Amino acid sequence: MRLISYVEAGGAQVAAVNHRGDWVDLHAADRDLPASMPDLLALGPDGLRRAATAARLGQPMDRTGKKLLAPVPRPEKIFCIGLNYADHARETGKEPPPEPVVFCKFATAVRADGDSIVLPRLSNRVDYDAELVAIIGVGGRHIPQAKA
């Protein structure tokens, strides 16, 4: 199931993209589901199962005038891994590091689809990159590599 956030008149809302590519407003399909992504994710696996049912049974919504947002518009934490593959490291003129380069970003760095990227005055260009986002909703510690 693909989850998305979008802007409606009242603010950020959550929807699912069904197998036909239609958007289904999860809160409209099941009034017991929250209308925002952070609140939905806070329900854990049970909430995601309920969301999948709502996505399957709900009616497609009219997408006219709806703006797609980042999946989690204001995430609590953003951990990043730099130089995370050999080709990318080499294109920067560096050898791949022996261990991951970990850094963080602020939630204000998150942009919605089509939003402008605002550069600091000291910057003169944007570094392009493809991103993969993993939302971790269940805590974990000392997880064996085989189960990670």
Coordinates of N, CA, C and O in Angstrom, one line a residue, residues 12 17-19 21 28-29 36 46 48 56-57 78 88-89 91 100 106 108 110 114 119 122 145-146:
A12 N -3.0 19.4 6.1 CA -2.4 18.1 5.5 C -3.4 17.0 5.9 O -3.9 16.9 7.0
V17 N -2.9 5.3 -2.2 CA -3.0 5.1 -3.6 C -3.4 3.6 -3.8 O -2.7 2.7 -3.5
N18 N -4.6 3.4 -4.4 CA -5.1 2.0 -4.6 C -4.5 1.4 -5.9 O -3.7 2.0 -6.6
H19 N -4.8 0.2 -6.1 CA -4.2 -0.6 -7.2 C -4.5 0.0 -8.6 O -3.8 -0.3 -9.5
G21 N -4.4 3.3 -9.0 CA -3.7 4.6 -9.0 C -4.6 5.7 -8.5 O -4.2 6.9 -8.5
A28 N -12.0 9.6 5.3 CA -13.3 9.6 4.8 C -13.8 8.2 4.6 O -15.0 7.9 4.8
A29 N -12.9 7.2 4.3 CA -13.3 5.8 4.2 C -13.6 5.2 5.5 O -14.4 4.2 5.6
S36 N -4.2 12.6 9.6 CA -2.8 13.0 9.3 C -1.9 11.8 9.3 O -2.2 10.8 10.0
D46 N -1.6 -2.2 13.5 CA -3.1 -2.3 13.4 C -3.6 -1.2 12.6 O -4.6 -1.4 11.8
L48 N -2.2 0.4 10.2 CA -1.9 0.2 8.8 C -2.8 -0.9 8.2 O -3.1 -0.8 7.0
R56 N -8.9 -0.2 0.2 CA -9.5 -1.2 -0.7 C -11.0 -0.9 -0.8 O -11.6 -1.0 -1.9
L57 N -11.7 -0.5 0.2 CA -13.2 -0.3 0.2 C -13.6 1.1 -0.1 O -14.7 1.3 -0.4
I78 N 15.4 13.1 10.8 CA 15.9 12.8 9.5 C 17.4 12.4 9.6 O 18.2 13.2 9.8
H88 N 28.8 7.0 -6.3 CA 28.6 8.4 -5.8 C 29.8 8.9 -5.1 O 30.2 10.1 -5.3
A89 N 30.5 8.1 -4.4 CA 31.7 8.5 -3.7 C 32.8 8.9 -4.7 O 33.4 10.0 -4.6
E91 N 32.4 9.9 -7.8 CA 32.0 11.1 -8.6 C 32.3 12.4 -7.8 O 32.5 13.4 -8.4
P100 N 29.7 3.9 7.1 CA 28.8 4.9 6.6 C 29.0 6.3 7.2 O 29.4 6.5 8.4
F106 N 17.4 18.9 9.1 CA 16.2 19.5 9.9 C 14.9 19.2 9.1 O 14.9 19.1 7.9
T108 N 12.8 21.3 8.3 CA 12.5 22.3 7.3 C 13.1 22.0 6.0 O 12.8 22.7 5.0
V110 N 12.6 19.3 4.3 CA 11.6 18.5 3.6 C 10.8 19.4 2.7 O 10.3 20.4 3.1
G114 N 7.3 19.6 -6.2 CA 7.2 20.8 -7.0 C 7.6 22.0 -6.2 O 7.7 23.1 -6.8
L119 N 18.3 27.8 -1.5 CA 19.7 27.6 -1.2 C 20.2 28.7 -0.2 O 19.8 29.9 -0.3
L122 N 25.5 31.1 0.7 CA 26.9 30.6 0.5 C 26.9 29.5 -0.6 O 27.9 29.1 -1.1
Q145 N 22.0 -8.2 12.0 CA 22.1 -7.8 10.6 C 21.1 -8.7 9.7 O 20.5 -8.2 8.8
A146 N 21.0 -10.0 10.0 CA 20.1 -10.8 9.2 C 18.6 -10.4 9.3 O 17.9 -10.7 8.4

